Structures are given as structure tokens and as C-alpha cells.
């Protein structure tokens, strides 16, 4: 269950950001981009985030919005770009060759934090 | 300024782990050793493979082991029975080793002179894939009893490794496991990977694996000396 470690990393990053702001603020939402080829289960991550955020006073009302990114690869032999999935055994549907390089699917980034200033 | 503000940022999560992993690799390089991350499902035969490999090592290629387990010291004790220097990391609730745990051990423990340091990860085909430790080589063990469909089900770990060792090959006659099918599935994820097929019971395949890893260690170490 490394989703717990990831949820903690998200909350720690938000807290760092809020601490750098001039005004005391809370986070109301955070957007996280998760690649499909990253071994992260979105439901477990949301569950871990919602349990852990109670321990972070500035994040108690923070919603986690996940943007899921599909796995795309350039094939080894033809350099065709394709969606790599178990359906085609991760091979290129155009020429049958193996994964050369991944184009997307390894993302695990915070892209946005929505902040509201305390009254 | 009132109302909500949006902070648009791009921060990579788990970046701390990656930075610490590079830091660990500097330690490994200074110590002049090859660090090898061994990953597999529980019970695929990591500790058995280390014990059997140690017996076949040339005298000028001593090994040491860092053992990651959630609880207990059972594997460390098995290694010490054979006089293999072994150090325990208890990962507690975490189902993987991470770079911080390894860094802490490196900062508090003096490792013996060795050429190969095996990092035996917690038995798990999912989480260890996401946490590099600073290793030079990543090796996945897949035992014959687990089934030849595992590479398709756990693609991430098989995509990002240098070698796959099929273990418990003595059980091939009793299991419906197609080596060809498993190799094909792994090659589609990772065309450059090396394969070994071994049994610690019969000893099959162990010399080939030993030759490969010793050569990797020697290359690494001579490279480090040139670098100095
Ligand atoms: N038949 C057969 N059994 C093996 C072989 N290698 C290991 N085993 C058995 O598999 C079981 C698990 O082996 P371990 O070496 O403890 O596996 P491990 O991957 O270190 O296990 P964890 O650290 O708990 O994940 C033991 O009962 C071993 O005796 C082999 O080559 N053939
Ligand atoms: Mg073990
Ligand atoms: Zn192609």
C-alpha cells in the first residue's frame, strides 16, 4: 500500500506551499496527475488521502482531484506511437514490436492547488 | 485578495525518494561495489538464490546483503548461518524498501568489504517498482509456481528491470508454465532484458547467473577505478 506514502507526500507538499504564503490559508482542492503505468490505484489513493488529511489542519477540507493519464509508447522497431495496454500485450498494434520508450503513463505530479485565504 | 486562488505548479511526487536514491548510489560507488535490487512476489526464492549464489562466488568477489522485511529477522538469520554478512531493515507497515531506509542504514553501519551488495526487497510485485534505492541493477525473480501470466498483470516491474530470473525450474514438469510465453510477454515490455532459468534445488542455471553477475560487478568496479 504505497498509496499511503503518496498521499502523505501530496499533503506535505501542500503544507509546504501554504507555509510560504503571506496570508494564513487553507487548501480547498489539489489536482494530481497520475500515469496509468505507475502502480497507483486511484481509489486507494483517494481513500488514503481522505483518511490522512484529517491530521493536516490546513487540508481538512481539501478535495483530491485525480487526472488519469493513459500509457502511450513509441514502439521499438517502427517508432509508431500507440496506447500500450494488456489487450495488445503492450505491443505495437501497427507492427507488433515491443515497447521502445514510454511517452506517457509515468506521471505522478501535483499540477494545481486551490487555496482560500482565512478570514 | 480574497476568494480562492489557484496555484499552478508542477511538482513531482516521490522526487525525494529519487534524490535520496542518487545519494545512495554515490555511497555505493565510493564503496566500490555493485548494488543489486532483488524484487519478487513473496516466497519466489530471493533468499534461497542469494544463499546458493554465495556458495558459487569466486573468492575475490565477496557479497553482503541488506534484507528488507516487514517484520522479523528470519531471512537475515538464514544468511548468517552461511556466514554471509547481512543487515536487516524492518519496513514496518511499508510493503517495500525505500531510499530513505537504505540511506539511514548506510549512514549508521559500516558495510564489510564486498563487491556485490544485494538489496533483498520486501516480497511484492507492485510497490518496490516505484521506489528506486540507488541500485545499479534491478532484478526480478518469477517462480514457476506463480504462473506465466504474471508479467502481463504486473507490467511496471517487468518493464523497468535489467534481468528476470525464473526460479524453481525443478518444478517445471509439475506446473503449466510456459517459459516461452513468459519470456515473450516480458520482452514486449522490456526488449533489452536478460533471462536466467535457475533452481536452487538442482543447481541448474546457477553458474550462468553467477558468471553474469560477477562480470557486471567487475565491469562496474573497473569503471569506478577509471573514474577516480
Ligand atoms: N522447489 C524449489 N523450491 C525452492 C527453490 N528456491 C526456493 N524454494 C523454496 O521456496 C520457498 C521460499 O523461498 P525463499 O528463498 O524464502 O523466498 P523469498 O523470496 O526470499 O521469500 P520472502 O523473502 O519471504 O519474500 C522456500 O520454502 C524455499 O525452500 C527452488 O529452486 N526449487
Ligand atoms: Mg527472503
Ligand atoms: Zn510499431
Coordinates of C-alpha atoms and ligand atoms in Angstrom, one line a residue:
Chain A
X1 CA 0.0 0.0 0.0
X2 CA 2.4 2.7 -1.2
X3 CA -0.7 4.9 -1.9
X4 CA -0.4 6.0 1.7
X5 CA 3.2 7.2 1.1
X6 CA 2.0 9.1 -2.0
X7 CA -1.0 10.6 -0.1
X8 CA 1.4 11.8 2.6
X9 CA 3.7 13.3 0.0
X10 CA 0.8 15.3 -1.5
X11 CA -0.2 16.6 1.9
X12 CA 3.3 17.5 2.8
X13 CA 3.8 19.4 -0.5
X14 CA 0.6 21.3 0.0
X15 CA 1.6 22.2 3.6
X16 CA 5.0 23.5 2.4
X17 CA 3.3 25.7 -0.2
X18 CA 0.8 27.1 2.2
X19 CA 3.6 27.9 4.7
X20 CA 5.3 30.0 2.1
X21 CA 2.2 32.2 1.5
X22 CA 2.0 35.6 3.2
X23 CA -1.6 35.0 4.5
X24 CA -2.8 32.1 6.5
X25 CA -4.7 29.9 4.1
X26 CA -6.3 26.6 3.6
X27 CA -6.2 24.3 0.6
X28 CA -9.7 23.5 -0.8
X29 CA -8.6 21.3 -3.7
X30 CA -5.5 19.7 -5.2
X31 CA -5.0 18.3 -8.7
X32 CA -2.7 15.4 -9.1
X33 CA -1.8 13.8 -12.4
X34 CA -1.4 10.0 -12.2
X35 CA 0.0 7.9 -15.0
X36 CA -1.6 4.5 -15.6
X37 CA 1.9 2.9 -15.7
X38 CA 2.6 4.0 -12.2
X39 CA 1.2 1.2 -10.0
X40 CA -1.1 3.7 -8.3
X41 CA -4.6 2.6 -7.6
X42 CA -6.8 5.8 -7.8
X43 CA -9.4 4.5 -5.3
X44 CA -6.8 3.5 -2.7
X45 CA -5.0 6.9 -3.2
X46 CA -8.3 8.8 -2.6
X47 CA -9.1 6.7 0.4
X48 CA -5.6 7.2 1.9
X49 CA -5.7 10.9 1.2
X50 CA -9.1 11.4 2.9
X51 CA -8.0 9.5 6.0
X52 CA -4.7 11.2 6.3
X53 CA -5.8 14.8 5.6
X54 CA -7.6 14.9 9.0
X55 CA -4.1 15.2 10.5
X56 CA -3.3 18.3 8.4
X57 CA -5.2 21.3 9.8
X58 CA -4.9 23.3 6.6
X59 CA -6.1 20.4 4.4
X60 CA -9.1 19.1 6.2
X61 CA -11.4 20.4 3.5
X62 CA -9.1 19.7 0.6
X63 CA -10.6 17.7 -2.3
X64 CA -8.3 15.4 -4.2
X65 CA -8.9 15.6 -8.0
X66 CA -7.1 12.9 -10.0
X67 CA -6.3 13.2 -13.7
X68 CA -5.5 9.8 -15.1
X69 CA -3.0 9.6 -18.0
X70 CA -3.0 6.6 -20.3
X71 CA 0.1 4.7 -21.1
X72 CA 1.5 5.6 -24.5
X73 CA 4.7 4.3 -26.0
X74 CA 6.8 4.6 -29.1
X75 CA 7.4 1.1 -30.4
X76 CA 10.9 -0.2 -30.6
X77 CA 11.1 -1.1 -34.3
X78 CA 8.8 1.3 -36.1
X79 CA 8.7 4.3 -33.7
X80 CA 4.9 4.2 -34.0
X81 CA 3.1 5.9 -31.1
X82 CA 0.4 3.7 -29.6
X83 CA -1.6 3.1 -26.5
X84 CA 0.2 0.3 -24.6
X85 CA -2.2 -2.0 -22.8
X86 CA -2.6 -5.5 -21.7
X87 CA -5.1 -6.0 -24.5
X88 CA -2.3 -6.0 -27.1
X89 CA 0.2 -7.4 -24.6
X90 CA 1.9 -4.0 -24.6
X91 CA 3.0 -4.5 -28.2
X92 CA 2.5 -2.1 -31.1
X93 CA -0.8 -2.7 -32.9
X94 CA 0.8 -1.4 -36.2
X95 CA 3.9 -3.6 -36.4
X96 CA 3.8 -5.9 -33.4
X97 CA 7.1 -4.6 -32.0
X98 CA 7.8 -4.2 -28.3
X99 CA 7.8 -1.0 -26.2
X100 CA 10.7 1.2 -27.2
X101 CA 10.2 4.2 -24.9
X102 CA 7.2 5.3 -22.9
X103 CA 5.7 8.6 -24.0
X104 CA 3.3 8.9 -21.1
X105 CA 2.0 6.9 -18.2
X106 CA 4.7 7.5 -15.6
X107 CA 3.3 10.8 -14.4
X108 CA 2.9 11.4 -10.7
X109 CA 2.7 15.2 -10.2
X110 CA 0.8 17.9 -8.4
X111 CA -0.4 20.3 -11.0
X112 CA -2.6 22.7 -9.1
X113 CA -3.5 23.7 -5.5
X114 CA -6.6 25.8 -4.9
X115 CA -6.2 28.0 -1.9
X116 CA -8.6 30.1 0.1
X117 CA -7.4 32.8 2.5
X118 CA -8.5 32.6 6.1
X119 CA -10.9 35.4 7.2
Chain B
X1 CA -7.1 39.3 -2.5
X2 CA -9.9 37.1 -1.1
X3 CA -11.8 34.3 -2.7
X4 CA -10.0 31.2 -3.9
X5 CA -6.6 31.4 -5.6
X6 CA -5.2 28.7 -7.9
X7 CA -1.5 27.9 -7.6
X8 CA -0.4 26.3 -10.8
X9 CA 2.6 24.3 -10.1
X10 CA 4.4 21.2 -11.3
X11 CA 5.9 19.2 -8.5
X12 CA 6.9 15.6 -9.0
X13 CA 5.8 13.4 -6.1
X14 CA 8.2 10.7 -4.8
X15 CA 11.0 13.0 -6.1
X16 CA 12.5 13.0 -2.6
X17 CA 13.0 9.2 -3.0
X18 CA 14.7 9.6 -6.3
X19 CA 17.1 12.2 -4.9
X20 CA 18.0 10.0 -2.0
X21 CA 18.4 7.1 -4.3
X22 CA 21.1 9.0 -6.3
X23 CA 22.7 9.9 -3.0
X24 CA 22.8 6.2 -2.0
X25 CA 24.3 5.4 -5.4
X26 CA 27.1 7.8 -4.6
X27 CA 27.8 5.8 -1.4
X28 CA 27.7 2.5 -3.3
X29 CA 30.2 4.0 -5.9
X30 CA 32.5 5.2 -3.1
X31 CA 32.4 1.8 -1.5
X32 CA 33.3 0.3 -4.9
X33 CA 30.5 -2.2 -5.1
X34 CA 27.7 -3.2 -7.4
X35 CA 24.3 -2.7 -5.7
X36 CA 21.6 -5.1 -6.9
X37 CA 17.9 -4.7 -6.1
X38 CA 16.2 -8.1 -5.9
X39 CA 12.4 -7.9 -6.3
X40 CA 9.7 -10.6 -6.5
X41 CA 6.5 -11.8 -5.0
X42 CA 6.7 -13.3 -1.5
X43 CA 8.4 -16.6 -1.5
X44 CA 9.7 -16.6 -5.1
X45 CA 13.1 -17.6 -3.8
X46 CA 15.2 -14.4 -3.2
X47 CA 16.9 -15.5 0.0
X48 CA 17.4 -19.0 -1.4
X49 CA 19.0 -17.6 -4.5
X50 CA 21.4 -15.4 -2.5
X51 CA 22.4 -18.3 -0.3
X52 CA 23.1 -20.5 -3.4
X53 CA 24.8 -17.8 -5.3
X54 CA 27.1 -17.1 -2.3
X55 CA 28.4 -20.7 -2.4
X56 CA 29.4 -20.3 -6.1
X57 CA 31.1 -16.9 -5.7
X58 CA 34.8 -16.7 -6.6
X59 CA 37.0 -15.8 -3.5
X60 CA 37.7 -12.3 -4.9
X61 CA 34.0 -11.4 -5.2
X62 CA 32.6 -11.3 -1.6
X63 CA 28.9 -10.4 -1.2
X64 CA 26.8 -8.7 1.5
X65 CA 23.1 -8.4 1.9
X66 CA 20.6 -5.8 3.0
X67 CA 17.3 -7.5 3.9
X68 CA 14.0 -5.7 3.8
X69 CA 11.2 -7.4 5.6
X70 CA 8.0 -6.0 7.2
X71 CA 8.7 -7.9 10.4
X72 CA 11.3 -10.2 11.9
X73 CA 14.9 -11.2 11.2
X74 CA 14.3 -14.6 9.7
X75 CA 16.0 -14.0 6.4
X76 CA 19.0 -12.3 8.0
X77 CA 19.4 -15.3 10.3
X78 CA 19.3 -17.7 7.3
X79 CA 22.0 -15.8 5.6
X80 CA 24.2 -15.5 8.8
X81 CA 24.0 -19.3 9.1
X82 CA 26.1 -19.3 5.9
X83 CA 28.4 -16.6 7.2
X84 CA 27.0 -14.1 4.7
X85 CA 27.2 -10.6 6.2
X86 CA 23.5 -9.4 6.3
X87 CA 21.8 -6.3 7.7
X88 CA 18.1 -6.1 8.5
X89 CA 15.8 -3.2 7.6
X90 CA 12.4 -3.6 9.1
X91 CA 10.0 -1.7 6.9
X92 CA 7.1 -1.9 9.4
X93 CA 3.8 -1.1 7.6
X94 CA 5.6 -0.3 4.3
X95 CA 5.4 -3.0 1.7
X96 CA 8.7 -2.0 0.0
X97 CA 12.1 -0.7 0.9
X98 CA 12.6 3.0 0.1
X99 CA 15.7 5.1 -0.4
X100 CA 15.4 6.7 3.0
X101 CA 15.6 3.4 4.8
X102 CA 18.6 2.4 2.9
X103 CA 20.3 5.8 3.4
X104 CA 19.8 5.5 7.1
X105 CA 21.4 2.1 7.2
X106 CA 24.3 3.3 5.1
X107 CA 24.8 6.3 7.4
X108 CA 24.9 4.2 10.5
X109 CA 26.5 0.9 9.5
X110 CA 29.9 0.1 8.2
X111 CA 29.5 -2.4 5.5
X112 CA 32.2 -5.1 5.1
X113 CA 34.4 -5.1 2.0
X114 CA 32.4 -6.6 -0.7
X115 CA 31.9 -6.4 -4.4
X116 CA 28.2 -7.1 -4.7
X117 CA 25.6 -5.8 -2.3
X118 CA 22.2 -7.5 -2.7
X119 CA 19.2 -5.5 -1.5
X120 CA 16.5 -8.0 -1.0
X121 CA 13.3 -6.1 -1.2
X122 CA 10.0 -6.9 0.6
X123 CA 8.1 -9.7 -1.3
X124 CA 5.8 -7.7 -3.5
X125 CA 5.5 -7.2 -7.3
X126 CA 3.9 -3.8 -7.1
X127 CA 5.3 -1.3 -4.7
X128 CA 9.0 -1.9 -4.9
X129 CA 8.8 -0.9 -8.6
X130 CA 8.0 2.7 -7.6
X131 CA 10.9 3.2 -5.1
X132 CA 14.4 3.1 -6.6
X133 CA 17.0 2.6 -3.8
X134 CA 20.1 3.7 -5.7
X135 CA 20.9 0.3 -7.1
X136 CA 23.0 -0.3 -10.2
X137 CA 20.9 -3.3 -11.3
X138 CA 17.3 -4.2 -10.9
X139 CA 16.4 -7.9 -11.0
X140 CA 13.0 -9.5 -10.8
X141 CA 12.5 -13.1 -9.8
X142 CA 9.5 -15.0 -11.1
X143 CA 9.0 -18.5 -9.7
X144 CA 7.5 -21.2 -11.9
X145 CA 4.6 -21.8 -9.4
X146 CA 3.3 -18.2 -9.8
X147 CA 2.2 -18.7 -13.4
X148 CA 3.3 -17.4 -16.7
X149 CA 0.7 -14.6 -16.8
X150 CA 2.3 -12.5 -14.1
X151 CA 4.3 -10.2 -16.5
X152 CA 1.1 -9.1 -18.1
X153 CA -0.5 -8.5 -14.7
X154 CA 2.4 -6.6 -13.2
X155 CA 3.9 -4.8 -16.2
X156 CA 5.6 -2.0 -14.4
X157 CA 8.2 -4.0 -12.5
X158 CA 9.0 -6.2 -15.6
X159 CA 9.3 -3.1 -17.8
X160 CA 11.9 -1.5 -15.6
X161 CA 14.5 -4.2 -14.8
X162 CA 17.8 -5.4 -16.2
X163 CA 17.2 -9.2 -15.7
X164 CA 14.5 -11.7 -14.9
X165 CA 15.3 -14.9 -13.2
X166 CA 12.8 -17.7 -13.5
X167 CA 13.2 -19.6 -10.2
X168 CA 12.3 -23.1 -9.0
X169 CA 12.8 -24.5 -12.5
X170 CA 12.9 -28.0 -11.0
X171 CA 9.1 -27.6 -10.7
X172 CA 8.6 -27.0 -14.5
X173 CA 7.5 -30.7 -15.0
X174 CA 4.7 -30.2 -12.5
X175 CA 3.3 -26.8 -13.5
X176 CA 1.6 -25.4 -16.6
X177 CA 4.2 -22.8 -17.0
X178 CA 5.4 -21.8 -20.5
X179 CA 8.8 -20.3 -20.4
X180 CA 8.4 -19.2 -23.9
X181 CA 5.1 -17.4 -23.2
X182 CA 6.5 -15.7 -20.1
X183 CA 9.7 -14.6 -21.9
X184 CA 7.6 -13.3 -24.8
X185 CA 5.4 -11.2 -22.5
X186 CA 8.4 -9.8 -20.7
X187 CA 10.2 -9.0 -24.0
X188 CA 7.3 -7.0 -25.2
X189 CA 7.6 -4.8 -22.1
X190 CA 11.3 -4.8 -22.0
X191 CA 13.2 -5.9 -25.1
X192 CA 16.7 -5.5 -23.7
X193 CA 16.2 -7.7 -20.6
X194 CA 18.4 -10.7 -19.8
X195 CA 16.8 -14.1 -18.8
X196 CA 18.0 -16.8 -16.4
X197 CA 16.3 -20.0 -15.5
X198 CA 17.5 -21.5 -12.2
X199 CA 16.8 -24.0 -9.5
X200 CA 18.5 -23.8 -6.1
X201 CA 17.4 -27.4 -5.6
X202 CA 19.0 -28.9 -8.7
X203 CA 21.6 -26.1 -9.1
X204 CA 20.5 -25.7 -12.8
X205 CA 21.3 -22.3 -14.3
X206 CA 23.1 -21.0 -11.3
X207 CA 26.6 -20.9 -12.9
X208 CA 25.3 -18.8 -15.8
X209 CA 23.6 -16.4 -13.5
X210 CA 26.8 -16.3 -11.3
X211 CA 29.0 -15.6 -14.3
X212 CA 26.8 -12.8 -15.4
X213 CA 26.6 -11.0 -12.1
X214 CA 30.3 -11.4 -11.4
X215 CA 31.1 -9.9 -14.8
X216 CA 28.7 -7.0 -14.1
X217 CA 30.5 -6.4 -10.8
X218 CA 33.9 -6.5 -12.3
X219 CA 33.0 -4.1 -15.1
X220 CA 31.3 -1.7 -12.6
X221 CA 34.3 -1.7 -10.3
X222 CA 37.0 -1.2 -13.1
X223 CA 34.8 1.6 -14.4
X224 CA 34.7 3.2 -11.0
X225 CA 38.5 3.0 -10.8
X226 CA 38.9 4.7 -14.1
X227 CA 36.5 7.4 -12.9
X228 CA 38.7 8.1 -9.8
Ligands
LIG1 N1 11.3 -26.5 -5.5 C1 12.0 -25.4 -5.2 N2 11.8 -24.6 -4.1 C2 12.5 -23.5 -3.9 C3 13.6 -23.1 -4.7 N3 14.1 -22.0 -4.3 C4 13.4 -21.7 -3.1 N4 12.5 -22.6 -2.9 C5 11.6 -22.7 -1.7 O1 10.7 -21.6 -1.8 C6 10.3 -21.1 -0.5 C7 10.6 -19.6 -0.4 O2 12.0 -19.4 -0.6 P1 12.7 -18.0 0.0 O3 14.1 -18.1 -0.5 O4 12.4 -17.9 1.4 O5 11.9 -16.9 -0.9 P2 11.9 -15.3 -0.7 O6 11.6 -14.7 -2.0 O7 13.2 -14.9 0.0 O8 10.7 -15.1 0.3 P3 10.3 -13.7 1.1 O9 11.6 -13.0 1.5 O10 9.5 -14.1 2.2 O11 9.5 -12.9 0.1 C8 11.2 -21.9 0.5 O12 10.4 -22.9 1.0 C9 12.3 -22.5 -0.4 O13 12.8 -23.7 0.0 C10 13.8 -23.9 -5.9 O14 14.7 -23.6 -6.7 N5 13.0 -25.0 -6.1
LIG2 MG1 13.5 -13.7 1.6
LIG3 ZN1 5.2 -0.2 -34.4

